[in-house]
Amino acid sequence: MRRPLLEINNLSIYKKNYSLILNSDFSIQTNEIVGLFGSSGSGKSVFSLFLLGLLNTRIFSFSAKQAVFNSSSVFKNLLLSGVEDFSNFRKKHISLIFQDPSVSLNPTIICGKQIKECCFDIKPNNSFNYCLSLLDEVGIENPKKVFFSYPHELSGGQKQRVVIAIALASKPLLLIADEPTTSLDPSTQRSVLDLIINLKKRRSFSVVLISHNLDLIKHYCDRIFVLKNKSLISLDNPENKKHVRLLEDYLFKIKNRKFPLTNSSSGFFYKKFYKPNYSSPVIFKLEKLSVSFKNKPSFFALKDLSLSVFAGDCLGIVGSSGSGKTTLGRVFCGINKNYSGFFNFPSHNNFLQKSVQMVYQDPFSSFNPKYTVGDSVLEIINLYNSNLSVYELFSLVSLKEDYIFKYPHELSGGQKQRVSIARVLASNPSVIVFDESLSGLDIEVEFSILELIRFINNKLKITVIFISHDLNSVYYLCNRIIVLKNGEITDSFNSVDLFLNNRNNYTKKLLSDSNFI
């Protein structure tokens, strides 16, 4: 039997005196794709940092019987490598695809220059053409245009393809993909993952695909490791009886916590539907509203939209990347005022600033890392002279008091999103817009945040506008759904009618994509 490309035995990782991973084995063969699955906080990202030699030794420590990188062209004992030695090894042989391309790309540098920085063995006079060939290889339609573009000028899918091009620039033997598609819509997720698989076959490198989406990992990976209770459990090892029962119980919980898009007769999930109250006061009314941009006046992000939002509504807005969902949310919040057509809202002073609030997709980038999260909430309380205290707001979103004194980097994704919601509630809003606020969260955390949003809508009587590319969560939460495509409303219906045969083809495609991922 051939030796694995990477083989690790009896690995333990500690954070100060707390163990994160204990006595675990891991291996990956050349040209193999291995999935690493686990819930938030299970240690997936810490394990990937170990593979990259990027663990902060002031905080983390580790031990292992063996950690060997062994290919036909290179041999490396990772345990005996110093920091500088491992850094030089990593630059040439191991690459990483980050979770959020918006954060991992430098916003002040054109994309081509960022790819060039990783072309270690390419002569300077050949680097431009090499970068263009990489962009073409990852499916960019106009490589030269993207080369000279800044990240903010690209769509989410294009940015992720640029990140993949950066990862390929050094011609790695091992590619670590850490939640590479969580911020993308299902259709784009599929195209990006298909791209990674095709590149793996063409270039013969190995892939560690890290995700909290078990269905995705099962579909794409040759083998799967589950990180649970500080252990790496191999799914392809039926003799590992020690963990079989634990794994079966865990997968059962995941299966039954999920809210799949099926009829209630499936037995998985029964949703208690409540219809919108169309007799409630109208909060927002849009008639033939269009949005275009100064640099592209002929392109309409939104076109001839007519829509009413009622008090107490829980309205879902769904569509693929570039459909205009976020632009519409920014219109509701008064952030984007560059529109034509009719848009009315209550005219009392500062209504849009105070009474309509937005919870953003990435909670980490919406916090000041120098402030405790309690201070971030207190800032809004003081700004709007709220009668609620920080303690009361944290209690509302089910966070313990000691979290008030923590910094953003000390919280998990779900905890940061709860603080984001607490900060929004501090202004006593009438409407909250959730813009892809659950992207990147595992199914259990997502479910708990959805329940919190439902509490806000039902008990606090706050109107909710829920923007997402995930039809699963929109269907679970909302009583009314509109579907956007190319800036236009292509379908509008009550949630209870989602599975009717008269849904249009685009809605059916979104339905199919949501079942796929």
Coordinates of C-alpha atoms in Angstrom, one line a residue:
M1 CA 0.0 0.0 0.0
R2 CA 1.4 3.4 -1.0
R3 CA 2.2 5.9 1.8
P4 CA -0.2 8.8 2.3
L5 CA 0.8 12.3 1.2
L6 CA 0.2 13.5 4.8
E7 CA 0.0 11.2 7.8
I8 CA -0.5 12.3 11.4
N9 CA -0.7 9.9 14.4
N10 CA -1.8 10.6 18.0
L11 CA -2.3 14.3 17.5
S12 CA -3.3 16.4 20.5
I13 CA -3.8 20.1 20.5
Y14 CA -4.2 22.3 23.6
K15 CA -5.3 25.9 24.1
K16 CA -3.4 26.8 27.2
N17 CA -4.6 24.1 29.7
Y18 CA -7.7 23.1 27.7
S19 CA -7.6 20.2 25.2
L20 CA -9.2 20.8 21.8
I21 CA -8.1 17.6 20.0
L22 CA -6.9 14.4 21.7
N23 CA -5.0 11.4 20.4
S24 CA -6.3 11.6 16.9
D25 CA -5.1 10.2 13.6
F26 CA -5.4 11.8 10.1
S27 CA -4.2 10.9 6.7
I28 CA -4.7 11.9 3.0
Q29 CA -3.5 10.2 -0.2
T30 CA -2.2 12.0 -3.3
N31 CA -5.0 13.2 -5.5
E32 CA -7.6 12.5 -2.8
I33 CA -10.3 14.8 -1.4
V34 CA -11.0 14.3 2.3
G35 CA -13.8 16.0 4.1
L36 CA -13.5 17.4 7.7
F37 CA -16.9 17.8 9.3
G38 CA -17.8 19.3 12.6
S39 CA -20.1 21.8 14.3
S40 CA -19.1 25.4 15.3
G41 CA -16.4 25.3 18.0
S42 CA -15.4 21.7 17.4
G43 CA -11.9 22.6 16.4
K44 CA -11.9 22.4 12.5
S45 CA -10.2 25.7 11.9
V46 CA -7.6 25.0 14.7
F47 CA -6.8 21.7 13.0
S48 CA -6.3 23.5 9.6
L49 CA -4.0 26.0 11.3
F50 CA -1.9 23.1 12.6
L51 CA -1.7 21.7 9.1
L52 CA -0.4 25.1 7.9
G53 CA 2.0 25.5 10.8
L54 CA 0.2 28.7 11.8
L55 CA -0.8 27.9 15.4
N56 CA 0.1 30.7 17.8
T57 CA 2.5 28.9 20.1
R58 CA 1.9 31.5 22.8
I59 CA -1.7 30.2 23.0
F60 CA -1.6 26.7 21.6
S61 CA 0.6 23.7 22.1
F62 CA 0.5 20.3 20.4
S63 CA 2.0 16.8 20.5
A64 CA 2.0 13.9 18.1
K65 CA 3.7 10.6 17.5
Q66 CA 4.2 11.4 13.8
A67 CA 3.3 14.2 11.3
V68 CA 4.9 13.5 8.0
F69 CA 4.4 15.1 4.6
N70 CA 5.6 12.6 1.9
S71 CA 5.3 13.0 -1.8
S72 CA 7.4 11.7 -4.8
S73 CA 9.2 15.1 -4.8
V74 CA 9.4 16.1 -1.2
F75 CA 9.6 14.7 2.3
K76 CA 9.0 16.7 5.4
N77 CA 8.8 15.9 9.1
L78 CA 6.4 18.6 10.3
L79 CA 7.3 18.0 14.0
L80 CA 11.0 18.8 13.4
S81 CA 10.5 21.9 11.4
G82 CA 11.2 25.4 12.7
V83 CA 8.9 28.3 12.1
E84 CA 10.9 29.8 9.2
D85 CA 11.7 26.3 7.7
F86 CA 8.0 25.4 7.7
S87 CA 7.0 28.8 6.3
N88 CA 9.3 28.2 3.3
F89 CA 7.9 24.7 2.9
R90 CA 4.3 25.9 3.1
K91 CA 4.7 28.6 0.5
K92 CA 5.5 26.0 -2.1
H93 CA 3.5 23.0 -1.2
I94 CA 0.4 23.9 0.9
S95 CA -2.3 26.4 0.0
L96 CA -5.4 27.6 1.8
I97 CA -8.8 28.8 0.4
F98 CA -10.4 31.0 3.0
Q99 CA -14.1 31.1 4.0
D100 CA -14.9 34.7 3.2
P101 CA -13.1 36.1 0.1
S102 CA -14.2 39.7 1.0
V103 CA -12.1 39.4 4.2
S104 CA -9.1 37.5 2.7
L105 CA -8.6 39.8 -0.2
N106 CA -6.9 43.2 0.3
P107 CA -9.4 45.8 -0.7
T108 CA -6.7 48.4 -1.7
I109 CA -4.8 46.1 -4.1
I110 CA -6.0 45.0 -7.6
C111 CA -6.7 41.2 -7.8
G112 CA -3.9 40.5 -10.3
K113 CA -1.2 41.9 -8.0
Q114 CA -2.5 39.7 -5.1
I115 CA -2.1 36.7 -7.4
K116 CA 1.4 37.8 -8.4
E117 CA 2.5 37.8 -4.8
C118 CA 2.2 34.0 -4.7
C119 CA 4.0 33.3 -8.0
F120 CA 7.2 32.2 -6.2
D121 CA 8.8 30.2 -9.0
I122 CA 7.7 32.3 -12.0
K123 CA 10.0 34.8 -13.6
P124 CA 8.8 38.5 -13.2
N125 CA 8.5 39.0 -17.0
N126 CA 6.2 35.9 -17.3
S127 CA 4.1 36.5 -14.2
F128 CA 1.4 38.6 -15.9
N129 CA 0.6 36.0 -18.5
Y130 CA 0.8 33.3 -15.8
C131 CA -1.8 35.1 -13.7
L132 CA -4.1 35.5 -16.7
S133 CA -3.8 31.8 -17.4
L134 CA -4.7 31.1 -13.7
L135 CA -7.8 33.3 -13.9
D136 CA -8.8 31.6 -17.1
E137 CA -8.3 28.2 -15.5
V138 CA -10.6 29.0 -12.6
G139 CA -13.4 30.1 -15.0
I140 CA -13.1 33.9 -15.1
E141 CA -14.7 35.0 -18.3
N142 CA -12.6 38.2 -18.8
P143 CA -9.3 37.5 -17.1
K144 CA -7.6 40.8 -18.0
K145 CA -10.5 42.9 -16.7
V146 CA -10.5 40.9 -13.4
F147 CA -6.7 41.2 -13.1
F148 CA -7.0 45.0 -12.9
S149 CA -10.2 45.0 -10.8
Y150 CA -10.4 45.6 -7.1
P151 CA -12.2 43.0 -4.9
H152 CA -15.3 45.3 -4.3
E153 CA -15.9 45.4 -8.1
L154 CA -16.4 41.6 -8.3
S155 CA -19.3 39.3 -7.3
G156 CA -19.0 36.8 -4.5
G157 CA -18.4 33.9 -6.9
Q158 CA -15.7 35.9 -8.8
K159 CA -13.9 36.8 -5.6
Q160 CA -13.8 33.2 -4.5
R161 CA -12.4 32.2 -7.9
V162 CA -9.7 34.8 -7.5
V163 CA -8.9 33.3 -4.1
I164 CA -8.6 29.9 -5.7
A165 CA -6.3 31.3 -8.4
I166 CA -4.1 32.7 -5.6
A167 CA -4.1 29.2 -4.0
L168 CA -3.0 27.6 -7.2
A169 CA -0.3 30.1 -8.0
S170 CA 2.4 28.2 -6.0
K171 CA 1.4 24.8 -7.6
P172 CA 0.6 23.2 -4.2
L173 CA 0.5 19.5 -3.4
L174 CA -2.1 20.0 -0.7
L175 CA -5.0 22.4 -0.8
I176 CA -7.0 23.2 2.4
A177 CA -10.5 24.6 1.7
D178 CA -11.9 26.0 4.9
E179 CA -15.6 26.5 4.5
P180 CA -15.0 27.8 0.9
T181 CA -18.6 28.3 -0.1
T182 CA -20.6 29.3 2.9
S183 CA -21.1 32.9 1.8
L184 CA -22.3 31.9 -1.7
D185 CA -25.8 30.9 -3.0
P186 CA -26.4 27.2 -3.7
S187 CA -25.9 27.4 -7.5
T188 CA -22.6 29.3 -7.1
Q189 CA -21.6 26.8 -4.3
R190 CA -22.0 24.0 -6.7
S191 CA -20.0 25.7 -9.5
V192 CA -17.1 26.6 -7.2
L193 CA -16.9 23.1 -5.7
D194 CA -17.1 21.5 -9.1
L195 CA -14.2 23.8 -10.1
I196 CA -12.1 22.6 -7.2
I197 CA -12.8 18.9 -8.1
N198 CA -11.9 19.5 -11.7
L199 CA -8.7 21.3 -10.8
K200 CA -7.7 18.5 -8.4
K201 CA -8.1 16.0 -11.2
R202 CA -6.2 18.1 -13.7
R203 CA -3.3 19.1 -11.4
S204 CA -3.2 16.0 -9.2
F205 CA -3.2 17.7 -5.8
S206 CA -5.0 16.6 -2.6
V207 CA -7.8 18.6 -0.9
V208 CA -8.9 18.8 2.7
L209 CA -12.5 20.2 2.5
I210 CA -13.6 21.6 5.8
S211 CA -17.3 22.2 6.3
H212 CA -20.2 22.1 8.7
N213 CA -22.4 20.9 5.8
L214 CA -22.5 17.1 5.9
D215 CA -24.6 16.6 2.7
L216 CA -22.0 18.7 0.8
I217 CA -19.1 16.7 2.2
K218 CA -20.8 13.3 1.5
H219 CA -21.3 14.4 -2.1
Y220 CA -17.8 15.6 -2.9
C221 CA -15.4 13.7 -0.7
D222 CA -13.6 10.3 -1.1
R223 CA -13.4 9.9 2.7
I224 CA -14.8 11.8 5.7
F225 CA -13.4 12.7 9.2
V226 CA -15.8 14.0 11.8
L227 CA -14.4 16.2 14.6
K228 CA -16.6 15.5 17.6
N229 CA -15.9 15.4 21.4
K230 CA -12.2 16.2 20.8
S231 CA -11.7 13.2 18.5
L232 CA -11.2 12.8 14.7
I233 CA -13.4 10.0 13.7
S234 CA -12.9 8.3 10.4
L235 CA -16.1 7.4 8.6
D236 CA -14.4 4.9 6.4
N237 CA -13.2 2.7 9.3
P238 CA -16.0 0.3 10.3
E239 CA -13.7 -1.3 12.9
N240 CA -13.6 1.8 14.9
K241 CA -16.3 0.5 17.3
K242 CA -15.3 2.9 20.0
H243 CA -16.9 5.8 18.2
V244 CA -19.7 4.1 16.1
R245 CA -22.4 4.7 18.6
L246 CA -21.3 8.3 19.2
L247 CA -21.3 9.0 15.5
E248 CA -24.7 7.5 14.9
D249 CA -26.2 9.6 17.6
Y250 CA -24.6 12.7 16.3
L251 CA -25.7 12.2 12.7
F252 CA -29.2 11.4 13.9
K253 CA -29.3 14.7 15.8
I254 CA -28.1 16.6 12.7
K255 CA -30.7 14.9 10.5
N256 CA -33.5 15.7 12.9
R257 CA -32.5 19.3 13.6
K258 CA -32.4 20.1 9.9
F259 CA -35.4 21.8 8.3
P260 CA -35.5 20.2 4.8
L261 CA -37.6 21.5 2.0
T262 CA -40.0 18.6 1.9
N263 CA -43.7 18.3 2.5
S264 CA -44.7 17.8 6.2
S265 CA -45.7 14.2 5.4
S266 CA -42.0 13.3 5.2
G267 CA -41.9 13.2 9.0
F268 CA -38.7 15.4 9.2
F269 CA -40.3 18.7 10.0
Y270 CA -43.7 20.1 10.4
K271 CA -44.0 23.9 10.0
K272 CA -47.0 25.7 11.6
F273 CA -47.9 28.2 9.0
Y274 CA -49.4 31.6 9.7
K275 CA -50.6 33.8 6.9
P276 CA -49.7 37.4 6.5
N277 CA -52.1 40.0 7.9
Y278 CA -52.8 42.1 4.9
S279 CA -55.1 44.4 7.0
S280 CA -52.1 45.6 9.1
P281 CA -50.7 49.1 8.4
V282 CA -48.3 49.3 5.5
I283 CA -44.8 50.2 6.6
F284 CA -43.1 50.2 3.2
K285 CA -44.7 50.7 -0.2
L286 CA -42.7 50.5 -3.4
E287 CA -44.1 51.2 -6.8
K288 CA -42.0 50.8 -10.0
L289 CA -38.8 51.4 -8.0
S290 CA -35.6 51.1 -10.0
V291 CA -31.9 51.4 -8.9
S292 CA -29.0 52.0 -11.2
F293 CA -25.4 53.1 -10.6
K294 CA -23.6 56.2 -11.8
N295 CA -20.7 54.3 -13.4
K296 CA -23.2 51.9 -15.1
P297 CA -26.4 53.9 -15.8
S298 CA -27.7 51.3 -18.3
F299 CA -27.5 48.5 -15.7
F300 CA -30.4 48.2 -13.2
A301 CA -29.7 46.5 -9.9
L302 CA -33.5 46.7 -9.3
K303 CA -36.1 47.3 -12.0
D304 CA -39.7 48.3 -11.7
L305 CA -40.3 46.7 -8.3
S306 CA -43.7 47.0 -6.7
L307 CA -44.1 45.7 -3.2
S308 CA -45.8 46.4 0.2
V309 CA -44.4 45.4 3.6
F310 CA -47.0 45.2 6.4
A311 CA -46.5 45.8 10.1
G312 CA -45.6 42.5 11.8
D313 CA -44.6 40.9 8.5
C314 CA -41.9 38.3 8.3
L315 CA -41.0 38.7 4.7
G316 CA -38.4 36.5 3.0
I317 CA -36.4 37.8 0.0
V318 CA -34.6 35.0 -1.9
G319 CA -32.5 34.9 -5.0
S320 CA -29.1 33.9 -6.3
S321 CA -26.0 36.1 -6.2
G322 CA -26.4 39.4 -8.1
S323 CA -30.2 39.2 -8.1
G324 CA -30.6 42.5 -6.2
K325 CA -31.4 41.2 -2.7
T326 CA -28.9 43.3 -0.8
T327 CA -29.6 46.4 -2.9
L328 CA -33.3 46.2 -1.9
G329 CA -32.3 45.7 1.7
R330 CA -30.2 48.9 1.6
V331 CA -33.1 50.8 0.1
F332 CA -35.3 49.7 3.0
C333 CA -32.7 50.9 5.4
G334 CA -32.2 54.3 3.7
I335 CA -28.6 53.5 2.9
N336 CA -29.2 53.5 -0.9
K337 CA -31.1 56.6 -2.0
N338 CA -30.1 56.4 -5.6
Y339 CA -33.5 55.1 -6.9
S340 CA -36.3 56.2 -9.1
G341 CA -40.0 55.4 -8.7
F342 CA -42.1 55.6 -5.6
F343 CA -40.9 54.6 -2.1
N344 CA -42.9 55.8 0.9
F345 CA -42.2 55.3 4.6
P346 CA -43.3 57.0 7.8
S347 CA -42.0 60.6 7.7
H348 CA -41.3 61.2 11.4
N349 CA -37.7 62.4 12.1
N350 CA -34.9 60.0 11.5
F351 CA -37.3 57.1 10.9
L352 CA -34.9 55.1 8.7
Q353 CA -31.9 55.7 10.9
K354 CA -33.5 54.7 14.1
S355 CA -36.5 52.4 13.3
V356 CA -35.1 50.4 10.5
Q357 CA -31.9 48.4 11.4
M358 CA -29.8 45.9 9.5
V359 CA -28.0 42.8 10.8
Y360 CA -25.1 42.2 8.3
Q361 CA -23.7 38.9 6.9
D362 CA -20.3 38.9 8.6
P363 CA -20.6 39.9 12.3
F364 CA -16.9 39.9 12.8
S365 CA -16.2 42.8 10.3
S366 CA -19.2 44.8 11.7
F367 CA -17.5 45.1 15.2
N368 CA -14.6 47.2 16.3
P369 CA -12.0 44.7 17.4
K370 CA -10.7 47.2 20.0
Y371 CA -14.0 47.3 21.9
T372 CA -15.7 44.7 24.0
V373 CA -19.0 43.6 22.6
G374 CA -20.7 45.1 25.6
D375 CA -19.2 48.5 24.8
S376 CA -20.4 48.1 21.2
V377 CA -23.9 47.6 22.4
L378 CA -23.6 50.4 25.0
E379 CA -22.6 52.8 22.2
I380 CA -26.0 52.3 20.5
I381 CA -27.9 52.6 23.8
N382 CA -26.3 56.0 24.4
L383 CA -26.8 57.1 20.9
Y384 CA -30.6 56.5 21.0
N385 CA -31.2 57.1 24.7
S386 CA -32.6 53.6 25.0
N387 CA -34.3 52.5 28.3
L388 CA -32.8 49.0 28.0
S389 CA -29.5 48.1 29.6
V390 CA -26.7 46.0 28.1
Y391 CA -27.6 43.2 30.6
E392 CA -31.3 43.2 29.5
L393 CA -30.3 43.1 25.8
F394 CA -27.9 40.2 26.3
S395 CA -30.6 38.4 28.2
L396 CA -33.0 39.0 25.3
V397 CA -30.7 37.2 22.9
S398 CA -29.8 34.4 25.3
L399 CA -26.3 35.4 26.1
K400 CA -24.8 35.2 29.6
E401 CA -23.6 38.3 31.4
D402 CA -20.0 37.4 31.2
Y403 CA -20.0 37.7 27.4
I404 CA -20.5 41.5 27.9
F405 CA -16.8 41.8 28.7
K406 CA -15.4 39.7 25.8
Y407 CA -13.9 41.0 22.6
P408 CA -15.3 39.9 19.1
H409 CA -12.4 37.5 18.5
E410 CA -13.3 35.6 21.7
L411 CA -16.8 34.7 20.5
S412 CA -18.1 32.1 18.0
G413 CA -19.9 33.1 14.8
G414 CA -23.3 32.4 16.4
Q415 CA -22.5 34.3 19.5
K416 CA -21.2 37.3 17.5
Q417 CA -24.5 37.3 15.5
R418 CA -26.5 37.3 18.7
V419 CA -24.5 40.4 19.9
S420 CA -25.3 42.0 16.5
I421 CA -29.0 41.4 17.1
A422 CA -28.7 42.8 20.6
R423 CA -27.0 45.9 19.2
V424 CA -29.8 46.4 16.7
L425 CA -32.5 45.9 19.4
A426 CA -30.9 48.7 21.4
S427 CA -32.4 51.3 19.1
N428 CA -35.9 49.9 19.6
P429 CA -36.5 49.4 15.9
S430 CA -39.8 48.8 14.1
V431 CA -38.1 46.9 11.3
I432 CA -35.0 44.7 11.2
V433 CA -33.4 43.7 7.9
F434 CA -31.4 40.5 8.1
D435 CA -29.0 40.4 5.1
E436 CA -27.6 36.9 4.7
S437 CA -27.1 36.9 8.5
L438 CA -26.9 33.1 8.8
S439 CA -24.3 32.4 6.2
G440 CA -21.4 30.4 7.6
L441 CA -23.2 29.1 10.6
D442 CA -23.7 25.3 11.1
I443 CA -27.2 23.9 11.2
E444 CA -27.6 23.8 15.0
V445 CA -26.4 27.4 15.4
E446 CA -28.5 28.5 12.4
F447 CA -31.6 26.8 13.9
S448 CA -31.1 28.6 17.2
I449 CA -30.7 32.1 15.5
L450 CA -33.8 31.4 13.4
E451 CA -35.7 30.7 16.6
L452 CA -34.4 34.0 18.1
I453 CA -35.6 35.9 15.0
R454 CA -39.0 34.2 15.3
F455 CA -39.2 35.4 18.9
I456 CA -38.3 38.9 17.8
N457 CA -41.1 38.8 15.2
N458 CA -43.8 37.1 17.2
K459 CA -43.2 38.3 20.8
L460 CA -41.5 41.7 20.3
K461 CA -43.8 42.5 17.4
I462 CA -40.9 43.7 15.2
T463 CA -41.3 43.5 11.4
V464 CA -38.6 41.2 9.9
I465 CA -37.2 41.4 6.4
F466 CA -35.1 38.2 5.9
I467 CA -32.7 38.2 2.9
S468 CA -31.1 34.9 2.0
H469 CA -30.0 32.7 -0.8
D470 CA -31.1 29.7 1.3
L471 CA -34.7 28.8 0.6
N472 CA -34.6 26.3 3.5
S473 CA -34.3 28.9 6.2
V474 CA -36.5 31.4 4.4
Y475 CA -39.3 28.8 4.1
Y476 CA -38.8 27.8 7.8
L477 CA -39.0 31.3 9.1
C478 CA -41.1 33.6 6.9
N479 CA -44.8 33.8 6.2
R480 CA -44.4 35.5 2.8
I481 CA -41.7 35.1 0.2
I482 CA -40.6 37.1 -2.9
V483 CA -38.1 35.8 -5.4
L484 CA -35.7 38.2 -7.1
K485 CA -33.9 37.5 -10.4
N486 CA -31.8 40.1 -12.2
G487 CA -33.4 42.9 -10.1
E488 CA -37.0 41.9 -10.8
I489 CA -39.6 40.1 -8.7
T490 CA -40.3 36.8 -10.6
D491 CA -42.5 35.2 -8.0
S492 CA -44.4 36.2 -4.8
F493 CA -46.4 33.9 -2.6
N494 CA -47.3 32.8 1.0
S495 CA -44.9 30.2 2.4
V496 CA -47.6 27.7 2.6
D497 CA -47.9 27.7 -1.2
L498 CA -44.2 27.0 -1.9
F499 CA -44.7 23.5 -3.1
L500 CA -47.6 24.2 -5.4
N501 CA -47.1 23.2 -9.1
N502 CA -47.7 26.8 -10.3
R503 CA -44.3 28.1 -9.0
N504 CA -42.3 29.4 -11.9
N505 CA -39.2 27.6 -13.3
Y506 CA -36.7 29.9 -11.5
T507 CA -38.3 29.3 -8.1
K508 CA -38.3 25.5 -8.9
K509 CA -34.5 25.8 -9.7
L510 CA -33.8 27.5 -6.3
L511 CA -35.9 24.8 -4.7
S512 CA -33.8 22.1 -6.4
D513 CA -30.5 23.9 -5.5
S514 CA -31.5 24.1 -1.9
N515 CA -32.1 20.4 -1.7
F516 CA -28.8 19.7 -3.4
I517 CA -26.6 21.5 -0.9

